mmCIF file of C-alpha atoms and ligand atoms in Angstrom:
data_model
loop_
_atom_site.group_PDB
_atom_site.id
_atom_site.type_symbol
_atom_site.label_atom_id
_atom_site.label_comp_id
_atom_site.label_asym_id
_atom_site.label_seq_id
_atom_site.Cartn_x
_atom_site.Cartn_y
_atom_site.Cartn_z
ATOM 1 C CA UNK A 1 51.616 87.242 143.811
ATOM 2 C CA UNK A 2 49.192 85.279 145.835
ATOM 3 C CA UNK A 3 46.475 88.012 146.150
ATOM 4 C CA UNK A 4 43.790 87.586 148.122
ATOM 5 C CA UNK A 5 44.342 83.425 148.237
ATOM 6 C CA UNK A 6 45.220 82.672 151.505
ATOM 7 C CA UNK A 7 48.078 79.997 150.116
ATOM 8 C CA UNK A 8 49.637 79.838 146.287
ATOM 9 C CA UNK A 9 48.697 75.921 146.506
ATOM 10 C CA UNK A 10 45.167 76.890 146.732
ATOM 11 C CA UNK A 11 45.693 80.058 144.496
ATOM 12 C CA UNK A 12 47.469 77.147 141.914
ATOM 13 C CA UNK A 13 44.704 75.002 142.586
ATOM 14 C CA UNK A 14 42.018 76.713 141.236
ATOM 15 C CA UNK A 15 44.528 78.028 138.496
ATOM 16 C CA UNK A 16 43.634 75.461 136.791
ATOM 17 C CA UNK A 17 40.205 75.557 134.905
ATOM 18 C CA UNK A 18 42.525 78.421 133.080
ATOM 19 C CA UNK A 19 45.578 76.517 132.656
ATOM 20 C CA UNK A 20 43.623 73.972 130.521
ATOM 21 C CA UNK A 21 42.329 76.614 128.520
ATOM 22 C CA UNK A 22 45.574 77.946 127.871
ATOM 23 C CA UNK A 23 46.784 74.940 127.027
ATOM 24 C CA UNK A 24 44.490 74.123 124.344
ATOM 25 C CA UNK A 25 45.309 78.378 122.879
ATOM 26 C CA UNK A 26 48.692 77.517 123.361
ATOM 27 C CA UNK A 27 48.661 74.531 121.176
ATOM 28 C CA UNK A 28 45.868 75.405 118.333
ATOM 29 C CA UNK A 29 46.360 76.572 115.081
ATOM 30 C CA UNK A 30 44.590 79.348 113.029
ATOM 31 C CA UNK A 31 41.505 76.900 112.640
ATOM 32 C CA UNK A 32 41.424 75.746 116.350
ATOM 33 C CA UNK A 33 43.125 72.349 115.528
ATOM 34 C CA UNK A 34 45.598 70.824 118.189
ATOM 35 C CA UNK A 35 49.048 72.102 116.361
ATOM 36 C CA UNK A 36 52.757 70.631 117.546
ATOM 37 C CA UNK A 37 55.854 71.023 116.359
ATOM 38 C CA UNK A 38 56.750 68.766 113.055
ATOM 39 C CA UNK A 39 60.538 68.387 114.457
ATOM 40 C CA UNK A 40 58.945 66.736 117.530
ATOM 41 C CA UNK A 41 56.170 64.598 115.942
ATOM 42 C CA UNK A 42 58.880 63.481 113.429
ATOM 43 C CA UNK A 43 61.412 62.346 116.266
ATOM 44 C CA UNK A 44 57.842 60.722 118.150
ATOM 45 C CA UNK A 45 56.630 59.194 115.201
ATOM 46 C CA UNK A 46 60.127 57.822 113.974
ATOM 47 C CA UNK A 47 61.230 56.210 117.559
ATOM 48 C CA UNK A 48 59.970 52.547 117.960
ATOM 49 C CA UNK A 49 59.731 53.644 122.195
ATOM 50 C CA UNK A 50 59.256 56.112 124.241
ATOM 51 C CA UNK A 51 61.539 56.373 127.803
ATOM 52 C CA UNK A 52 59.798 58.609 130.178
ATOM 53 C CA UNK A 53 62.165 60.001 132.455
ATOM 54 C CA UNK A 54 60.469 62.668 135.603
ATOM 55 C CA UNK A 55 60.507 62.182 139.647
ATOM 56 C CA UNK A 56 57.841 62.847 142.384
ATOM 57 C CA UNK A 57 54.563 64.395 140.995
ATOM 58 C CA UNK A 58 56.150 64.747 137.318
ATOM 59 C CA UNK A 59 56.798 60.805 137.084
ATOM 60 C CA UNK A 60 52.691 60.491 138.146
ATOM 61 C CA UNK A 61 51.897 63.053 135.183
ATOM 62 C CA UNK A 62 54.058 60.702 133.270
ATOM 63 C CA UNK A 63 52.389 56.754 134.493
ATOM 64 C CA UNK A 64 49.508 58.924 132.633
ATOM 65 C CA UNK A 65 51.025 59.772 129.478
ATOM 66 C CA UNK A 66 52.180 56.282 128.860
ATOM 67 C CA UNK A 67 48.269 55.521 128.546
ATOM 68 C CA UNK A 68 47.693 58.295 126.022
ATOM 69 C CA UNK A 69 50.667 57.375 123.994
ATOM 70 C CA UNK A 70 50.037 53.605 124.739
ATOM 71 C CA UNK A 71 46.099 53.435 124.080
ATOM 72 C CA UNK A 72 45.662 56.864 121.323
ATOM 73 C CA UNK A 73 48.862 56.864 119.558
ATOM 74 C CA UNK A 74 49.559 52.597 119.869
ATOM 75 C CA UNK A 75 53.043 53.437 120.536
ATOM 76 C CA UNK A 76 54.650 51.610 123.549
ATOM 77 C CA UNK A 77 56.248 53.766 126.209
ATOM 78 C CA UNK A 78 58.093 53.066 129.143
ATOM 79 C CA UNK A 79 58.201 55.420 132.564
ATOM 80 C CA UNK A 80 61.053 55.575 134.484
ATOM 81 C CA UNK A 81 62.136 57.125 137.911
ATOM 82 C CA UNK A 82 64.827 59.198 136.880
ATOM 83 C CA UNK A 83 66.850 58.405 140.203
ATOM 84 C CA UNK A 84 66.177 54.528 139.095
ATOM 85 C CA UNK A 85 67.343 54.822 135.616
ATOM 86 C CA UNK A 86 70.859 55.245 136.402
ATOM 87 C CA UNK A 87 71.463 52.434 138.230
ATOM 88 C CA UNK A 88 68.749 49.635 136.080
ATOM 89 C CA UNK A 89 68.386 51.068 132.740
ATOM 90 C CA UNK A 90 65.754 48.794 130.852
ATOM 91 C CA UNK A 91 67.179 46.922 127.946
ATOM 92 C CA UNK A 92 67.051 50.007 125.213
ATOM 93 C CA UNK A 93 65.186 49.799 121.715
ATOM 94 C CA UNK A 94 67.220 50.101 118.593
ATOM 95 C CA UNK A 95 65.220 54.118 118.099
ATOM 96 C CA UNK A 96 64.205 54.894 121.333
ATOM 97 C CA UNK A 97 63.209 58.672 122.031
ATOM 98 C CA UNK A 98 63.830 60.280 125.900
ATOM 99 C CA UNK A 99 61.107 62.470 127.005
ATOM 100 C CA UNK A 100 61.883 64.362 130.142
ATOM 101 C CA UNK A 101 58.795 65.639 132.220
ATOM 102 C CA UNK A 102 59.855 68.236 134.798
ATOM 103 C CA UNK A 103 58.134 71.303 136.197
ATOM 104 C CA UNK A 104 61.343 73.215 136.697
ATOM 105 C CA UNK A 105 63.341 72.144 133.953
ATOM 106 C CA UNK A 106 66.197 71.995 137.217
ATOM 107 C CA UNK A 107 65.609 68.486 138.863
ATOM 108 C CA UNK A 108 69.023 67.056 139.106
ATOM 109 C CA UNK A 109 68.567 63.033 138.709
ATOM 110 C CA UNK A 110 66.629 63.961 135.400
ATOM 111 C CA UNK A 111 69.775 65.862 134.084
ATOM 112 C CA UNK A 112 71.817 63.057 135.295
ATOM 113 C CA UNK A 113 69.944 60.876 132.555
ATOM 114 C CA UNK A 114 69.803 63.674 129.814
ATOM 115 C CA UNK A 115 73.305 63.497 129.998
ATOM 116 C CA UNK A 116 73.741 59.934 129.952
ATOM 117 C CA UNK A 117 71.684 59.037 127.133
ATOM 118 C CA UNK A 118 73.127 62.137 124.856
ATOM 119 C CA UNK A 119 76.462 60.781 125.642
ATOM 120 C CA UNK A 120 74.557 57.282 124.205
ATOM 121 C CA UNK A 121 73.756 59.553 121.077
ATOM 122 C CA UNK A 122 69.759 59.120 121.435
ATOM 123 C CA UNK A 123 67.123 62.088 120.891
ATOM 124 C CA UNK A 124 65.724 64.176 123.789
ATOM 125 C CA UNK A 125 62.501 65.417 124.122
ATOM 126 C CA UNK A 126 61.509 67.924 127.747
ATOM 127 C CA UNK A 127 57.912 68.892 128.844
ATOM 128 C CA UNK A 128 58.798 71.921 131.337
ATOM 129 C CA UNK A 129 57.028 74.827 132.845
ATOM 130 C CA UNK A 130 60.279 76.600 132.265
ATOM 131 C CA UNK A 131 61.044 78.392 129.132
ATOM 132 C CA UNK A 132 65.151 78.682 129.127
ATOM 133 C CA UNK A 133 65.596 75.776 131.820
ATOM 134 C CA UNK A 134 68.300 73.196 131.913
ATOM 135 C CA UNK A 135 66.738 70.602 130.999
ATOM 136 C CA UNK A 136 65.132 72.690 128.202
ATOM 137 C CA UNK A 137 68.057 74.091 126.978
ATOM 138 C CA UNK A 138 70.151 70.598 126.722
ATOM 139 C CA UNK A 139 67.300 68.442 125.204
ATOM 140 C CA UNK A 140 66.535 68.383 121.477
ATOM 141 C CA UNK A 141 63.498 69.817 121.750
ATOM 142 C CA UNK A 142 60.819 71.429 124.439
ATOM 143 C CA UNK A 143 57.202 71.438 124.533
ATOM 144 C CA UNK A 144 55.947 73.930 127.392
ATOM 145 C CA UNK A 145 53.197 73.736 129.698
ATOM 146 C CA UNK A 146 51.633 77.358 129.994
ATOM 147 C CA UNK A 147 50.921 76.566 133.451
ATOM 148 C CA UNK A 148 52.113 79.794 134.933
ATOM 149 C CA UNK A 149 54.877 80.252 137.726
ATOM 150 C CA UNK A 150 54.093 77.519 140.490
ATOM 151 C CA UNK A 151 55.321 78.753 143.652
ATOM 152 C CA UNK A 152 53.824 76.107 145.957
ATOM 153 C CA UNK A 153 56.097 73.436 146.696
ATOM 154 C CA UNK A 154 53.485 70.945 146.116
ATOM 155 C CA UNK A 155 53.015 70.633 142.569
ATOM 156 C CA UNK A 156 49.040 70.849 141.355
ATOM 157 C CA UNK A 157 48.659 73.269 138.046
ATOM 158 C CA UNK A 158 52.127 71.892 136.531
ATOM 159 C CA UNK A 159 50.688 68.011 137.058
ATOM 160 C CA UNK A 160 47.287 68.641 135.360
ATOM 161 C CA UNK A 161 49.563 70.881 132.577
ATOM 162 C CA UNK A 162 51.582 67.668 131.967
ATOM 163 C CA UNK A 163 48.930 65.517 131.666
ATOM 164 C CA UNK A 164 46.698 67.627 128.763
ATOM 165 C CA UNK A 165 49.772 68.540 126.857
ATOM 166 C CA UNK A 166 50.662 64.581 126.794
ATOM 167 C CA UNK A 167 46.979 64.206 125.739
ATOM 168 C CA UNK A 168 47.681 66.621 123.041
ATOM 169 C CA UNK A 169 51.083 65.193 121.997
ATOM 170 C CA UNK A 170 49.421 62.139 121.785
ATOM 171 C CA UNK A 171 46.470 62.488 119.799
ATOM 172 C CA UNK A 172 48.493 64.639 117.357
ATOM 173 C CA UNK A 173 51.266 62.163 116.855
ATOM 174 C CA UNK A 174 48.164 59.665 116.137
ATOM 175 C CA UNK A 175 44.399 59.008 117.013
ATOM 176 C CA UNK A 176 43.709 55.661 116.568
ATOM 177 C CA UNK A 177 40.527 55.811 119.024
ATOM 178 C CA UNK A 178 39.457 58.890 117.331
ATOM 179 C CA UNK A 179 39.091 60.867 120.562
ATOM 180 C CA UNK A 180 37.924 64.323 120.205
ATOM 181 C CA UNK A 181 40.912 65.747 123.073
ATOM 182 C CA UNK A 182 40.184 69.892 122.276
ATOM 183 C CA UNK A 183 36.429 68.634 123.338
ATOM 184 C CA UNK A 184 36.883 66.379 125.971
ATOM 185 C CA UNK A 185 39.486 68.889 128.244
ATOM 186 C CA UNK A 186 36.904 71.881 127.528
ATOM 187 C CA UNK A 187 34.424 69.466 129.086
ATOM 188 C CA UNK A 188 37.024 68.996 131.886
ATOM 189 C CA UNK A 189 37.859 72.560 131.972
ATOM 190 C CA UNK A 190 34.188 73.311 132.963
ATOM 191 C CA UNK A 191 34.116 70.540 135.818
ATOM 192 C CA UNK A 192 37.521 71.688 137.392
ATOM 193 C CA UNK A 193 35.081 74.606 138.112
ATOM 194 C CA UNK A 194 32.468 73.048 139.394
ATOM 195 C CA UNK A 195 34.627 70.910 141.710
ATOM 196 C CA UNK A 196 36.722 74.212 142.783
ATOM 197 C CA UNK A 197 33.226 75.406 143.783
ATOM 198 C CA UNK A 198 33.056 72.843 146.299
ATOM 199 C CA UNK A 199 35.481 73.439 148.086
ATOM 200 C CA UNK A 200 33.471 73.753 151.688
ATOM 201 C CA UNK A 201 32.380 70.150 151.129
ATOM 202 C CA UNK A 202 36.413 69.414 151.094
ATOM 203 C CA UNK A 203 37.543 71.196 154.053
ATOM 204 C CA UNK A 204 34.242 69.446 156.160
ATOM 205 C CA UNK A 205 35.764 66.124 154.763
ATOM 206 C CA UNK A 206 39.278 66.820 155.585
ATOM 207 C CA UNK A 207 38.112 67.833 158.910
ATOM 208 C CA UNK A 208 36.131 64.639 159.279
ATOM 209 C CA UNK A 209 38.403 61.991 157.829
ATOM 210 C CA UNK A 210 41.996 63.429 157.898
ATOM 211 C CA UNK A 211 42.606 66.289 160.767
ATOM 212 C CA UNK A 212 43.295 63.610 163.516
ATOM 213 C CA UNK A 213 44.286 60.929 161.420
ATOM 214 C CA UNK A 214 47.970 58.836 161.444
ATOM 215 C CA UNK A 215 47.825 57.024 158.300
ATOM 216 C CA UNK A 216 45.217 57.038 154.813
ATOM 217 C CA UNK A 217 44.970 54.661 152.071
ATOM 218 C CA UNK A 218 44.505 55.914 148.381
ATOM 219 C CA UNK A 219 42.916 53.259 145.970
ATOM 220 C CA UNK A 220 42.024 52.722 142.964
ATOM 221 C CA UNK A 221 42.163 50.647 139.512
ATOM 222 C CA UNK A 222 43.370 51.867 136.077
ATOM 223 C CA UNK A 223 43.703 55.500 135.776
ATOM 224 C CA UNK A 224 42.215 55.759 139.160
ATOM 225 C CA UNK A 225 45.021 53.974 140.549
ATOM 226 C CA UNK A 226 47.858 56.875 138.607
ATOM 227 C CA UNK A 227 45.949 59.389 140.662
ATOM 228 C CA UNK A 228 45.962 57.835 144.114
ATOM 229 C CA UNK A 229 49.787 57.694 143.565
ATOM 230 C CA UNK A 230 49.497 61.751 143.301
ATOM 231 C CA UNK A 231 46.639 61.882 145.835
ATOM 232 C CA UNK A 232 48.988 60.040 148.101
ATOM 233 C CA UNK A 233 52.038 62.144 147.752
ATOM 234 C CA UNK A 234 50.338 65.276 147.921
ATOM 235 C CA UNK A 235 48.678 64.567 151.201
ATOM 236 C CA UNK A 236 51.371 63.006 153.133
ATOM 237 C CA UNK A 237 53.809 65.733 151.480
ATOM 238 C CA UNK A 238 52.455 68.972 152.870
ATOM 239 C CA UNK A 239 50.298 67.429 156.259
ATOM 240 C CA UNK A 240 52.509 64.919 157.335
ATOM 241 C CA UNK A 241 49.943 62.316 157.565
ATOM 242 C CA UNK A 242 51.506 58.723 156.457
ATOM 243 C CA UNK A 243 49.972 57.935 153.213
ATOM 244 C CA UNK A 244 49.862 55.082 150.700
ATOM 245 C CA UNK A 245 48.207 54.984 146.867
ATOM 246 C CA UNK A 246 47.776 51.566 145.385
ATOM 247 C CA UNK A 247 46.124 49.629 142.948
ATOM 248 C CA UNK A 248 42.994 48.629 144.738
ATOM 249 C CA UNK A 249 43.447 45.197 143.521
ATOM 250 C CA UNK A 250 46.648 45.070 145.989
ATOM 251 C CA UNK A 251 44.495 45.312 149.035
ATOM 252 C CA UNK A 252 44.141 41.641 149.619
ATOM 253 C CA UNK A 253 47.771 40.860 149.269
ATOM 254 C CA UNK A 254 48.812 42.718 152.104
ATOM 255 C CA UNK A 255 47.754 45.916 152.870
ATOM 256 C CA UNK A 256 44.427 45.206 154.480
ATOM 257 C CA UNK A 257 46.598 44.073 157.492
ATOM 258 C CA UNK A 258 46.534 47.758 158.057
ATOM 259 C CA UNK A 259 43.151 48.516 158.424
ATOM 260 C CA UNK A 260 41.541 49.420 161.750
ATOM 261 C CA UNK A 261 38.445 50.779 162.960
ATOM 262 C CA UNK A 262 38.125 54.700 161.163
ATOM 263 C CA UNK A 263 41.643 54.435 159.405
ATOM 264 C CA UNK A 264 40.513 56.515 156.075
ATOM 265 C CA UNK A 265 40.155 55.042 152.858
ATOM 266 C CA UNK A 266 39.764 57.234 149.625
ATOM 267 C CA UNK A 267 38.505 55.012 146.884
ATOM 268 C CA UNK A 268 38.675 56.610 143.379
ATOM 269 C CA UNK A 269 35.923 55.087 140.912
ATOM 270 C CA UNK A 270 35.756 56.922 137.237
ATOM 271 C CA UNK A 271 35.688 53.645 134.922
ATOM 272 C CA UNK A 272 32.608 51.744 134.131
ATOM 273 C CA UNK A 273 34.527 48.469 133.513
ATOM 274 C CA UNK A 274 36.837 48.868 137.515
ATOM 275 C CA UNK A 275 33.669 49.623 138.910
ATOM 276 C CA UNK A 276 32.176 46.772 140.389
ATOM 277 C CA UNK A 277 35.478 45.438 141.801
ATOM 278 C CA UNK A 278 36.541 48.365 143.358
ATOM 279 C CA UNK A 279 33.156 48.763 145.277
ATOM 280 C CA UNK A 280 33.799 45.312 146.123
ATOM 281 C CA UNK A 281 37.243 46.890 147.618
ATOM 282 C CA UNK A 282 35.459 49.177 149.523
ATOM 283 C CA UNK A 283 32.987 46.700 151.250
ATOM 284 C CA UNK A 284 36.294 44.943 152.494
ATOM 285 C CA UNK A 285 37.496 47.806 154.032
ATOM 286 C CA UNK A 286 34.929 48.678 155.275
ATOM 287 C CA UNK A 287 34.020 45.102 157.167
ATOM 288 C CA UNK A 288 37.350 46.003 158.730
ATOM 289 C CA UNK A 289 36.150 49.848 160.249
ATOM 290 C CA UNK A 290 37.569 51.300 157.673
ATOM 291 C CA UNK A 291 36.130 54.881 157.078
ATOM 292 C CA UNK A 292 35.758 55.068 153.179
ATOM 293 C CA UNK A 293 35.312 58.057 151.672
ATOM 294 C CA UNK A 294 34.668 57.570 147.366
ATOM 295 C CA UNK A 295 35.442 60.034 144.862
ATOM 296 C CA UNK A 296 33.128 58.823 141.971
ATOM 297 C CA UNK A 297 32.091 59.763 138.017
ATOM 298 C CA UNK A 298 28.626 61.108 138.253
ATOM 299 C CA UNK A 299 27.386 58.099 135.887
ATOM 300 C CA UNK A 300 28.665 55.405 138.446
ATOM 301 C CA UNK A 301 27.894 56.812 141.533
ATOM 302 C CA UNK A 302 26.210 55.800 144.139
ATOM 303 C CA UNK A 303 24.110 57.960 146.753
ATOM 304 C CA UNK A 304 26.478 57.570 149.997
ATOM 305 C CA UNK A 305 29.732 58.901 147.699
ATOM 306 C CA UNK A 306 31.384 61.425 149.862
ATOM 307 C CA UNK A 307 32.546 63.241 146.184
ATOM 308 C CA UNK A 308 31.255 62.977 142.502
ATOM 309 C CA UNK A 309 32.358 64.465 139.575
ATOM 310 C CA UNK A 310 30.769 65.389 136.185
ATOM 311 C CA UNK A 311 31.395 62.792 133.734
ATOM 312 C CA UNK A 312 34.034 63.143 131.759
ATOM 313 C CA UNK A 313 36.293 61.040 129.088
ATOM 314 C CA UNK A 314 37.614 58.403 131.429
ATOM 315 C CA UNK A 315 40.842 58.560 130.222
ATOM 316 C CA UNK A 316 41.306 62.416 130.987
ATOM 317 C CA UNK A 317 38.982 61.507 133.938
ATOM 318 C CA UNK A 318 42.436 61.925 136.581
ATOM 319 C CA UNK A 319 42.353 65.928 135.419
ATOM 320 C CA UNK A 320 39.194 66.112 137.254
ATOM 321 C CA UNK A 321 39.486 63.387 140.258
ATOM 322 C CA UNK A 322 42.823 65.287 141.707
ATOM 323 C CA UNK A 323 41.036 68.344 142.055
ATOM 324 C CA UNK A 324 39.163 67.221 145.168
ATOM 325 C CA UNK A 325 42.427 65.259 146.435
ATOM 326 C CA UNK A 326 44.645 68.423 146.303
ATOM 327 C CA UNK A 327 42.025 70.264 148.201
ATOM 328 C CA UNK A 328 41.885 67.318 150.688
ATOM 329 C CA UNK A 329 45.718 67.614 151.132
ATOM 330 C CA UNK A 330 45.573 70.958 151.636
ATOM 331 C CA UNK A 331 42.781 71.610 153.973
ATOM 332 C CA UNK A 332 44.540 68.355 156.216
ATOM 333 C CA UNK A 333 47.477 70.553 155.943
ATOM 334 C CA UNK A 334 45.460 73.482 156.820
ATOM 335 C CA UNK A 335 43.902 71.432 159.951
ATOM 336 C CA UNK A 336 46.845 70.195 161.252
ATOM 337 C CA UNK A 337 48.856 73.999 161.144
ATOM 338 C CA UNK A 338 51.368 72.854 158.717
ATOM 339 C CA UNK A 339 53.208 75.210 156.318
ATOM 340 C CA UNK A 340 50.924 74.477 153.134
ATOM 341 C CA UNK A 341 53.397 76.722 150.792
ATOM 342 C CA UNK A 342 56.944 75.637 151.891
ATOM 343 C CA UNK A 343 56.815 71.885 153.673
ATOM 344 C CA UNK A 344 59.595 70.836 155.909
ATOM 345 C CA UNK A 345 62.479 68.732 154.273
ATOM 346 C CA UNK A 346 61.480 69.797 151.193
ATOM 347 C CA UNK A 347 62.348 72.400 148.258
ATOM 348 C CA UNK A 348 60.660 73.373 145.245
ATOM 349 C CA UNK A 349 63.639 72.240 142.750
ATOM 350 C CA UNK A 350 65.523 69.073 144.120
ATOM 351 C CA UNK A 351 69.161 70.309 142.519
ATOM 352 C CA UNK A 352 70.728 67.385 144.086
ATOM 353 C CA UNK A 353 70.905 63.994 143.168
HETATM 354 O O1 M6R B 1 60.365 70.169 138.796
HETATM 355 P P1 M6R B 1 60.067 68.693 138.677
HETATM 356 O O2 M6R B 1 58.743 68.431 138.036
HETATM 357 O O3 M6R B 1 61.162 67.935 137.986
HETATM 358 O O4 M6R B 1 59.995 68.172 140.166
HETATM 359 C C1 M6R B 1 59.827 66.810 140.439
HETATM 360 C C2 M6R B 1 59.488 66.590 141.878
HETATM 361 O O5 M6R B 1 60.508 67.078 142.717
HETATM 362 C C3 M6R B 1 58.166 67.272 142.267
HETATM 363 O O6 M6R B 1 57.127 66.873 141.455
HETATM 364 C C4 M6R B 1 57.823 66.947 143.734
HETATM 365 O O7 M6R B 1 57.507 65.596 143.850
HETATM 366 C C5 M6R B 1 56.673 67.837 144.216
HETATM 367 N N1 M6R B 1 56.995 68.427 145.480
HETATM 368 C C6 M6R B 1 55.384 67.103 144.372
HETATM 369 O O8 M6R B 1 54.352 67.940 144.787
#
């Protein structure tokens, strides 16, 4: 039940604080240490690569977890559309492990590749919000996100779910950076909070860069750049607005075209060494008319950002910068009269390839 929340997106939205929280209960043992399932570190630690498989919001979650498993565990991962894999299936390791990400457990063109690499004999691995789900109940094993029933077509909760619990997976399978991950998403816990609090500040900037507007530009570098991909989708998704997340780096070979006087820019800026060049980014756009708005890290902000957050590990860092971007989308949404809950075209579980 929604409540008293005018929408579940913005009900789910601010879910989330408690999601993380449950997250790190969920997966703790008796002394507070992150606990997984030996069967599943086993098949993790004894694969020489890891296939993630997910669509939409889930294959964002998943861009993510490659870093986590790439830059805490050192093993290499590869994401994958699911819809893509079928038709250009990379050139497979001798062990590789399949790890499905998927909020429903339902989505059809990640069954399609469960079945097509079981066939191939290969492990299975799903990260679902659904307990007794397809996808669960067909893959070797399932780690759950704890996120709660999402009811909102446009995923928020379930995305930040996947991303701690790959956090988790990873730093259990192996921490070579010696990150502290129970510490560092209670730190990010506390500043989802913070940014839910200010959520009048959104709904002015929404009204100011987004209610009237045709097109917006997401960029950003790193793990700034994973989350304008989500930032992106969830905006044009649920107002309709024509949106675009890329690597900030990108601008200059060919998007800039695109730029005219007040089309809106979000720049996402949470790492000390993308910094410089993505201000740099900004003054381009901005030489154009473009009207910038920046989502910063407290630590590297500057006084004219629009939005900063607290400052938090800048790997988890896209837990916290989406906050402000799902709010965005859905006080555009809100703006512009659309259906927040149930977009047109679209459906919660895509059961169809
Ligand atoms: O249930 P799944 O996570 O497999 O769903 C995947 C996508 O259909 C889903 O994330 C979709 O992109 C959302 N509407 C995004 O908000």
């Amino acid at each position: 039940e929604k409540g008293t929340y005018p929408h579940y997106m913005m009900k789910e939205i601010e879910e989330q604080p408690f999601v993380i929280r449950k997250i790190m209960s969920e997966y703790s043992d008796e002394n507070g240490n992150m606990k997984i399932q030996p069967e599943i570190l086993e098949d993790i630690r004894n694969c020489d690569k890891l296939y993630i498989i997910a669509c939409g919001t889930s294959y964002h979650a998943g861009l993510i977890g490659k870093q986590f498993f790439e830059k805490i565990a050192g093993k290499p991962t590869e994401v994958v559309i699911a819809s893509e894999f079928i038709y250009n299936m990379p050139l497979l390791t001798e062990k590789p492990l399949f790890m499905f990400i998927s909020q429903s457990g339902e989505t059809a063109d990640c069954r399609a590749v469960l079945v097509k690499v079981k066939q191939m004999g290969y492990k299975t691995l799903t990260l679902t919000n659904v307990k007794g789900s397809t996808l669960s109940r067909e893959s070797d094993n399932t780690l759950l996100l704890y996120a709660g029933p999402e009811i909102a077509v446009a995923s928020t909760k379930a995305y930040t779910a996947q991303i701690a619990v790959l956090a988790i997976l990873a730093a259990v399978v192996d921490n070579k950076i010696d990150i502290n991950i129970f510490k560092e998403l209670g730190k990010i816990a506390y500043s989802m909070e913070t940014l839910c609090d200010d959520k009048d500040n959104y709904k002015l900037l929404a009204e100011k860069y987004l209610k009237d507007s045709r097109n917006c530009f997401y960029i950003g570098r790193s793990m700034d750049y994973f989350v304008c991909l989500e930032a992106s989708l969830k905006l044009k998704e649920i107002s309709y607005i024509q949106t675009e997340g890329f690597a900030a780096g990108e601008l200059k070979h060919g998007t800039i075209a695109l730029i005219e006087h007040n089309t809106p820019v979000v720049a996402v800026i949470t790492q000390e060494n993308i910094n410089l060049n993505t201000r740099s980014n900004i003054k381009e756009v901005k030489a154009r008319g473009a009207a910038t708005l920046v989502i910063s890290m407290r630590k590297l902000s500057q006084e004219t950002d629009e939005i900063v957050i607290d400052d938090v590990n800048e790997l988890l860092s896209p837990l916290a910068t989406i906050i402000p971007a799902q709010y965005l989308a859905y006080y555009a949404a809100l703006l512009r009269g659309c259906d927040i809950d149930k977009p047109r075209n679209l459906a919660k579980s895509v059961t169809v390839e």
